[in-house]
Amino acid sequence: MTGAYVDKNYVYAVARIRSAELKLLNRSQLDELIAAENAEAVYSLLKEKGWGTESCRTWEDMLKSEEKKLWELIEELVPDMSVFDVFKKPGDYHNLKAAIKEAAEETEIPGIYTSESTIDPERIRLAVRERNFGMLPPEMAEAAGEINDSYLRTKDGQLCDTAVDRICLEEMVRAGEASDCGFLSQYALLMAAAAVIKTAVRSARAGKSRDFLNQAIADIPTLDRNALIQAAMNGEEQIIAYLLTTDYADAVPAIRKGMTAFENYCDDLITRRMKDQQRESFGLGPIAAYILARKNEMKSVRIIFSGKENGFSDDMIRERVRETYV
């Protein structure tokens, strides 16, 4: 797919996205939600803004309906949805983890699978249950069989999760590259790097073995995997020393504050890069930025609802809410 092809085919789509952006929650509107008395009041405010549907009964239902609205709009505008696989790859690998654990327990767990995926969840469930991994795409099949066998032997849920997450991150990077969209490629790389760094830091703090790190640390272009594993073996300060030699040196102050601060740093950095797409009139970049803006908006709303239900102070909720796109 050439740049010219992309531009000519997405002019109308970008115009529609510009209109949709006007409905995104801005900072003052998020502050209004944070200041609401309780979760019920937040729900009412969002309903007034057009969130949810008449069939929604809970705030979880409301968020699911907004996710559905998002993808219905994008499917209407974009003929080849595979260009946005980078956003749905995590769903595929979430479903793989669910299928492995469900099959090992020889049970069925309602609501465990997500439909936000590129592969039908039922296909993944059957492939694992019947041990017919050829039903899966080649990039998933071999690793799925190995991880499934490992989980059956060890019942180590953490090792299963980290091994699946490693494959997912590598697939996200490949999907970003395949999209022929610079913004999507940057997004995938940054998300993968953030996850790899978090895994390395947490592993160092927990004193994890080299075998664990080899299973858990993804191989991505912007980090030297071997150097990062060696640094993690030697402790958190060695990870920081290594990161200071990379493109992620600016993240070090946030890492020193803690993983929540680091996650906020990464999300806000992506949001700032998204804003560059507000000046673009062509291509996939503005559409991809809108998808991410809506997903981040829903993430912030989820944080607010959860904070209200758990009795967090407004200041504590505000610290966790992400920077807005508008």
CSV table of C-alpha atoms in Angstrom, one decimal:
chain,number,residue,atom,x,y,z
A,1,MET,CA,0.0,0.0,0.0
A,2,THR,CA,1.6,3.3,-1.1
A,3,GLY,CA,1.3,6.6,0.6
A,4,ALA,CA,-0.6,8.0,-2.4
A,5,TYR,CA,-3.1,5.2,-2.3
A,6,VAL,CA,-3.7,5.8,1.4
A,7,ASP,CA,-4.2,9.5,0.9
A,8,LYS,CA,-6.7,9.2,-1.9
A,9,ASN,CA,-8.8,6.6,-0.1
A,10,TYR,CA,-9.0,8.3,3.3
A,11,VAL,CA,-9.8,12.0,2.6
A,12,TYR,CA,-13.5,11.5,3.4
A,13,ALA,CA,-12.7,9.2,6.4
A,14,VAL,CA,-10.5,11.9,7.9
A,15,ALA,CA,-13.2,14.5,7.5
A,16,ARG,CA,-15.6,12.3,9.3
A,17,ILE,CA,-13.1,11.7,12.1
A,18,ARG,CA,-12.6,15.5,12.5
A,19,SER,CA,-16.3,15.7,13.2
A,20,ALA,CA,-16.2,12.8,15.6
A,21,GLU,CA,-13.3,14.4,17.5
A,22,LEU,CA,-15.7,17.2,18.5
A,23,LYS,CA,-17.5,14.8,20.8
A,24,LEU,CA,-14.3,13.6,22.7
A,25,LEU,CA,-14.2,14.5,26.3
A,26,ASN,CA,-11.9,17.4,27.1
A,27,ARG,CA,-10.0,18.0,30.3
A,28,SER,CA,-12.7,20.2,31.9
A,29,GLN,CA,-15.3,17.6,31.1
A,30,LEU,CA,-13.2,14.9,32.7
A,31,ASP,CA,-12.7,17.1,35.8
A,32,GLU,CA,-16.5,17.4,36.0
A,33,LEU,CA,-16.8,13.6,36.1
A,34,ILE,CA,-14.1,13.4,38.7
A,35,ALA,CA,-15.9,16.0,40.9
A,36,ALA,CA,-19.2,14.0,40.7
A,37,GLU,CA,-20.5,12.7,44.0
A,38,ASN,CA,-20.4,9.0,43.1
A,39,ALA,CA,-20.4,6.5,40.3
A,40,GLU,CA,-24.1,6.9,39.7
A,41,ALA,CA,-23.6,10.6,39.2
A,42,VAL,CA,-20.8,9.9,36.7
A,43,TYR,CA,-23.0,7.5,34.8
A,44,SER,CA,-25.8,10.2,34.6
A,45,LEU,CA,-23.4,12.9,33.3
A,46,LEU,CA,-22.0,10.5,30.6
A,47,LYS,CA,-25.5,9.5,29.6
A,48,GLU,CA,-26.4,13.2,29.1
A,49,LYS,CA,-23.4,13.4,26.8
A,50,GLY,CA,-24.7,10.5,24.6
A,51,TRP,CA,-22.7,7.6,26.1
A,52,GLY,CA,-24.2,4.2,26.3
A,53,THR,CA,-27.5,2.9,25.0
A,54,GLU,CA,-31.0,2.3,26.5
A,55,SER,CA,-30.1,-1.3,27.1
A,56,CYS,CA,-27.1,-0.4,29.3
A,57,ARG,CA,-27.6,-1.3,33.0
A,58,THR,CA,-24.1,-0.8,34.4
A,59,TRP,CA,-21.1,1.4,33.7
A,60,GLU,CA,-19.4,-1.7,32.3
A,61,ASP,CA,-22.2,-2.1,29.8
A,62,MET,CA,-21.8,1.6,28.9
A,63,LEU,CA,-18.1,1.2,28.2
A,64,LYS,CA,-18.7,-1.9,26.1
A,65,SER,CA,-21.3,0.0,24.1
A,66,GLU,CA,-18.9,2.8,23.5
A,67,GLU,CA,-16.2,0.3,22.3
A,68,LYS,CA,-18.8,-1.1,19.9
A,69,LYS,CA,-19.7,2.3,18.6
A,70,LEU,CA,-16.0,3.1,18.0
A,71,TRP,CA,-15.4,0.0,15.8
A,72,GLU,CA,-18.7,0.4,14.0
A,73,LEU,CA,-17.6,3.9,12.9
A,74,ILE,CA,-14.2,2.7,11.8
A,75,GLU,CA,-15.5,-0.3,9.9
A,76,GLU,CA,-17.9,2.1,8.1
A,77,LEU,CA,-14.9,4.4,7.0
A,78,VAL,CA,-12.1,1.9,6.4
A,79,PRO,CA,-12.5,-0.9,3.8
A,80,ASP,CA,-9.5,-3.0,5.1
A,81,MET,CA,-9.6,-3.2,8.9
A,82,SER,CA,-6.4,-5.3,9.0
A,83,VAL,CA,-4.5,-2.0,8.9
A,84,PHE,CA,-5.6,-1.6,12.6
A,85,ASP,CA,-4.6,-5.1,13.7
A,86,VAL,CA,-2.1,-3.5,16.0
A,87,PHE,CA,-5.0,-2.4,18.3
A,88,LYS,CA,-6.6,-5.8,18.3
A,89,LYS,CA,-3.6,-8.1,18.7
A,90,PRO,CA,-3.7,-7.8,22.5
A,91,GLY,CA,-7.2,-9.3,22.3
A,92,ASP,CA,-6.0,-12.3,20.4
A,93,TYR,CA,-3.3,-13.1,23.0
A,94,HIS,CA,-5.6,-12.4,25.9
A,95,ASN,CA,-7.9,-15.0,24.4
A,96,LEU,CA,-5.0,-17.4,24.0
A,97,LYS,CA,-4.1,-17.1,27.7
A,98,ALA,CA,-7.8,-17.6,28.6
A,99,ALA,CA,-8.1,-20.7,26.4
A,100,ILE,CA,-4.9,-22.3,27.8
A,101,LYS,CA,-6.1,-21.9,31.4
A,102,GLU,CA,-9.7,-22.8,30.7
A,103,ALA,CA,-8.6,-26.0,28.9
A,104,ALA,CA,-6.2,-27.0,31.7
A,105,GLU,CA,-9.0,-26.7,34.2
A,106,GLU,CA,-11.4,-28.6,31.9
A,107,THR,CA,-14.1,-26.0,32.4
A,108,GLU,CA,-15.8,-23.1,30.7
A,109,ILE,CA,-15.7,-19.7,32.2
A,110,PRO,CA,-18.4,-17.2,31.1
A,111,GLY,CA,-17.2,-13.8,29.9
A,112,ILE,CA,-13.5,-14.7,29.8
A,113,TYR,CA,-13.0,-14.0,26.1
A,114,THR,CA,-12.9,-10.6,24.4
A,115,SER,CA,-14.4,-9.9,21.0
A,116,GLU,CA,-11.9,-7.1,20.3
A,117,SER,CA,-9.6,-9.4,18.4
A,118,THR,CA,-8.5,-10.3,14.9
A,119,ILE,CA,-9.1,-14.0,15.4
A,120,ASP,CA,-12.5,-15.5,16.4
A,121,PRO,CA,-12.2,-16.4,20.1
A,122,GLU,CA,-14.0,-19.6,19.5
A,123,ARG,CA,-11.3,-20.7,17.0
A,124,ILE,CA,-8.6,-20.1,19.6
A,125,ARG,CA,-10.6,-22.0,22.2
A,126,LEU,CA,-11.1,-25.0,20.0
A,127,ALA,CA,-7.5,-25.0,18.8
A,128,VAL,CA,-6.3,-25.2,22.4
A,129,ARG,CA,-8.9,-27.6,23.7
A,130,GLU,CA,-8.4,-30.0,20.8
A,131,ARG,CA,-4.6,-29.4,20.7
A,132,ASN,CA,-4.9,-28.6,17.0
A,133,PHE,CA,-2.7,-25.5,16.9
A,134,GLY,CA,-2.6,-25.6,13.1
A,135,MET,CA,-6.0,-23.9,13.3
A,136,LEU,CA,-4.1,-20.7,14.4
A,137,PRO,CA,-2.0,-18.3,12.3
A,138,PRO,CA,1.6,-19.5,12.0
A,139,GLU,CA,3.0,-16.6,14.1
A,140,MET,CA,0.8,-17.9,17.0
A,141,ALA,CA,0.6,-21.6,16.5
A,142,GLU,CA,4.1,-22.9,17.4
A,143,ALA,CA,4.4,-20.7,20.5
A,144,ALA,CA,0.9,-21.5,21.6
A,145,GLY,CA,1.7,-25.2,21.6
A,146,GLU,CA,4.9,-24.7,23.6
A,147,ILE,CA,3.3,-22.4,26.2
A,148,ASN,CA,0.3,-24.7,26.6
A,149,ASP,CA,2.6,-27.7,27.2
A,150,SER,CA,4.6,-25.6,29.7
A,151,TYR,CA,1.5,-24.5,31.6
A,152,LEU,CA,0.2,-28.1,31.8
A,153,ARG,CA,3.5,-29.2,33.3
A,154,THR,CA,4.1,-26.3,35.7
A,155,LYS,CA,0.6,-24.6,36.3
A,156,ASP,CA,2.7,-21.4,36.5
A,157,GLY,CA,0.2,-18.8,35.6
A,158,GLN,CA,2.6,-15.9,35.7
A,159,LEU,CA,5.1,-17.7,33.4
A,160,CYS,CA,2.2,-18.5,31.0
A,161,ASP,CA,1.1,-14.8,31.0
A,162,THR,CA,4.5,-13.3,30.4
A,163,ALA,CA,5.4,-15.8,27.6
A,164,VAL,CA,2.1,-15.0,25.8
A,165,ASP,CA,2.6,-11.3,26.3
A,166,ARG,CA,6.1,-11.5,24.8
A,167,ILE,CA,4.7,-13.0,21.6
A,168,CYS,CA,1.9,-10.4,21.6
A,169,LEU,CA,4.3,-7.5,21.8
A,170,GLU,CA,6.5,-8.8,19.0
A,171,GLU,CA,3.3,-9.3,16.8
A,172,MET,CA,2.1,-5.8,17.6
A,173,VAL,CA,5.4,-4.4,16.4
A,174,ARG,CA,5.1,-6.4,13.2
A,175,ALA,CA,1.5,-5.3,12.7
A,176,GLY,CA,2.5,-1.7,13.2
A,177,GLU,CA,5.2,-2.0,10.5
A,178,ALA,CA,2.8,-3.8,8.1
A,179,SER,CA,0.2,-1.0,8.5
A,180,ASP,CA,2.2,1.4,6.3
A,181,CYS,CA,1.3,4.1,8.8
A,182,GLY,CA,4.2,5.9,10.6
A,183,PHE,CA,2.0,6.8,13.5
A,184,LEU,CA,0.8,3.2,14.0
A,185,SER,CA,4.4,1.9,13.8
A,186,GLN,CA,5.6,4.5,16.4
A,187,TYR,CA,2.6,3.6,18.7
A,188,ALA,CA,3.3,-0.2,18.5
A,189,LEU,CA,7.0,0.4,19.2
A,190,LEU,CA,6.4,2.7,22.2
A,191,MET,CA,3.7,0.4,23.7
A,192,ALA,CA,6.0,-2.6,23.3
A,193,ALA,CA,9.0,-0.8,24.8
A,194,ALA,CA,7.0,0.3,27.8
A,195,ALA,CA,5.8,-3.2,28.4
A,196,VAL,CA,9.3,-4.6,28.1
A,197,ILE,CA,10.8,-2.1,30.4
A,198,LYS,CA,8.0,-2.7,33.0
A,199,THR,CA,8.6,-6.4,32.8
A,200,ALA,CA,12.4,-6.0,33.2
A,201,VAL,CA,12.0,-3.7,36.3
A,202,ARG,CA,9.4,-5.9,38.0
A,203,SER,CA,11.5,-9.0,37.3
A,204,ALA,CA,14.6,-7.3,38.8
A,205,ARG,CA,12.7,-6.3,41.9
A,206,ALA,CA,11.4,-9.9,42.3
A,207,GLY,CA,14.8,-11.5,41.6
A,208,LYS,CA,13.6,-13.5,38.6
A,209,SER,CA,15.9,-16.0,36.9
A,210,ARG,CA,17.5,-15.7,33.5
A,211,ASP,CA,15.2,-18.5,32.3
A,212,PHE,CA,12.2,-16.4,33.3
A,213,LEU,CA,13.6,-13.3,31.6
A,214,ASN,CA,14.3,-15.2,28.4
A,215,GLN,CA,10.6,-16.2,28.4
A,216,ALA,CA,9.3,-12.7,29.3
A,217,ILE,CA,11.4,-10.1,27.5
A,218,ALA,CA,10.2,-9.4,24.0
A,219,ASP,CA,12.7,-8.8,21.1
A,220,ILE,CA,11.9,-5.3,19.7
A,221,PRO,CA,14.0,-3.1,17.4
A,222,THR,CA,14.5,-0.2,19.8
A,223,LEU,CA,16.0,-2.2,22.8
A,224,ASP,CA,18.9,-4.6,23.0
A,225,ARG,CA,17.2,-7.7,24.4
A,226,ASN,CA,20.4,-9.3,25.7
A,227,ALA,CA,21.7,-6.1,27.3
A,228,LEU,CA,18.3,-5.6,29.0
A,229,ILE,CA,18.1,-9.1,30.3
A,230,GLN,CA,21.7,-8.9,31.7
A,231,ALA,CA,20.8,-5.5,33.3
A,232,ALA,CA,17.7,-7.0,34.9
A,233,MET,CA,19.8,-9.9,36.3
A,234,ASN,CA,22.0,-7.2,38.1
A,235,GLY,CA,19.2,-5.1,39.5
A,236,GLU,CA,17.0,-2.1,38.9
A,237,GLU,CA,19.8,0.4,38.9
A,238,GLN,CA,21.6,-1.4,36.1
A,239,ILE,CA,18.3,-1.3,34.0
A,240,ILE,CA,18.2,2.5,34.6
A,241,ALA,CA,21.9,2.8,33.6
A,242,TYR,CA,21.2,0.8,30.4
A,243,LEU,CA,18.0,2.9,29.6
A,244,LEU,CA,20.1,6.1,29.9
A,245,THR,CA,22.0,5.0,26.8
A,246,THR,CA,18.7,4.4,24.8
A,247,ASP,CA,15.9,6.5,23.3
A,248,TYR,CA,14.0,6.0,26.5
A,249,ALA,CA,16.4,8.0,28.8
A,250,ASP,CA,13.6,10.6,29.4
A,251,ALA,CA,11.5,7.9,31.1
A,252,VAL,CA,14.0,7.3,33.9
A,253,PRO,CA,12.6,9.9,36.3
A,254,ALA,CA,9.2,8.4,36.0
A,255,ILE,CA,10.5,4.9,36.6
A,256,ARG,CA,12.2,6.1,39.7
A,257,LYS,CA,8.8,7.3,41.0
A,258,GLY,CA,7.2,4.0,40.4
A,259,MET,CA,5.4,1.9,37.8
A,260,THR,CA,2.1,4.0,37.9
A,261,ALA,CA,4.1,7.1,37.2
A,262,PHE,CA,5.9,5.3,34.3
A,263,GLU,CA,2.6,4.1,32.9
A,264,ASN,CA,1.2,7.6,33.0
A,265,TYR,CA,4.4,8.9,31.3
A,266,CYS,CA,4.1,6.4,28.5
A,267,ASP,CA,0.4,7.1,27.9
A,268,ASP,CA,0.9,10.9,28.0
A,269,LEU,CA,3.8,10.6,25.6
A,270,ILE,CA,1.7,8.7,23.1
A,271,THR,CA,-1.1,11.3,23.5
A,272,ARG,CA,1.4,14.1,22.7
A,273,ARG,CA,2.5,12.2,19.5
A,274,MET,CA,-1.1,11.6,18.6
A,275,LYS,CA,-1.7,15.4,18.6
A,276,ASP,CA,0.6,15.7,15.7
A,277,GLN,CA,-2.1,13.9,13.7
A,278,GLN,CA,-4.5,16.8,14.3
A,279,ARG,CA,-2.6,18.7,11.6
A,280,GLU,CA,-2.9,16.0,9.0
A,281,SER,CA,-5.7,15.8,6.5
A,282,PHE,CA,-4.8,12.5,4.7
A,283,GLY,CA,-3.9,9.0,5.4
A,284,LEU,CA,-4.4,6.5,8.2
A,285,GLY,CA,-2.6,8.5,10.9
A,286,PRO,CA,-5.6,10.7,12.0
A,287,ILE,CA,-7.9,7.7,12.0
A,288,ALA,CA,-5.5,5.7,14.1
A,289,ALA,CA,-5.0,8.7,16.5
A,290,TYR,CA,-8.8,8.9,16.9
A,291,ILE,CA,-9.1,5.2,17.7
A,292,LEU,CA,-6.4,5.6,20.4
A,293,ALA,CA,-8.0,8.8,21.7
A,294,ARG,CA,-11.3,7.1,22.2
A,295,LYS,CA,-9.7,4.1,23.8
A,296,ASN,CA,-7.7,6.3,26.2
A,297,GLU,CA,-10.9,8.3,26.9
A,298,MET,CA,-12.7,5.1,27.9
A,299,LYS,CA,-9.7,4.1,30.0
A,300,SER,CA,-9.9,7.4,31.9
A,301,VAL,CA,-13.7,6.9,32.4
A,302,ARG,CA,-13.1,3.4,33.7
A,303,ILE,CA,-10.5,4.8,36.2
A,304,ILE,CA,-13.0,7.4,37.4
A,305,PHE,CA,-15.8,4.8,37.8
A,306,SER,CA,-13.5,2.4,39.6
A,307,GLY,CA,-12.1,5.2,41.8
A,308,LYS,CA,-15.6,6.4,42.8
A,309,GLU,CA,-16.7,2.8,43.7
A,310,ASN,CA,-13.6,2.2,45.8
A,311,GLY,CA,-13.8,5.5,47.7
A,312,PHE,CA,-10.6,7.1,46.2
A,313,SER,CA,-10.2,10.9,46.7
A,314,ASP,CA,-10.7,13.2,43.7
A,315,ASP,CA,-7.0,14.0,43.8
A,316,MET,CA,-6.0,10.4,43.7
A,317,ILE,CA,-8.3,9.7,40.7
A,318,ARG,CA,-7.1,12.9,38.9
A,319,GLU,CA,-3.5,11.6,39.2
A,320,ARG,CA,-4.4,8.4,37.3
A,321,VAL,CA,-6.5,10.0,34.6
A,322,ARG,CA,-4.6,10.3,31.3
A,323,GLU,CA,-3.8,13.5,29.3
A,324,THR,CA,-6.6,14.2,26.8
A,325,TYR,CA,-6.4,14.4,23.0
A,326,VAL,CA,-8.6,17.5,22.8
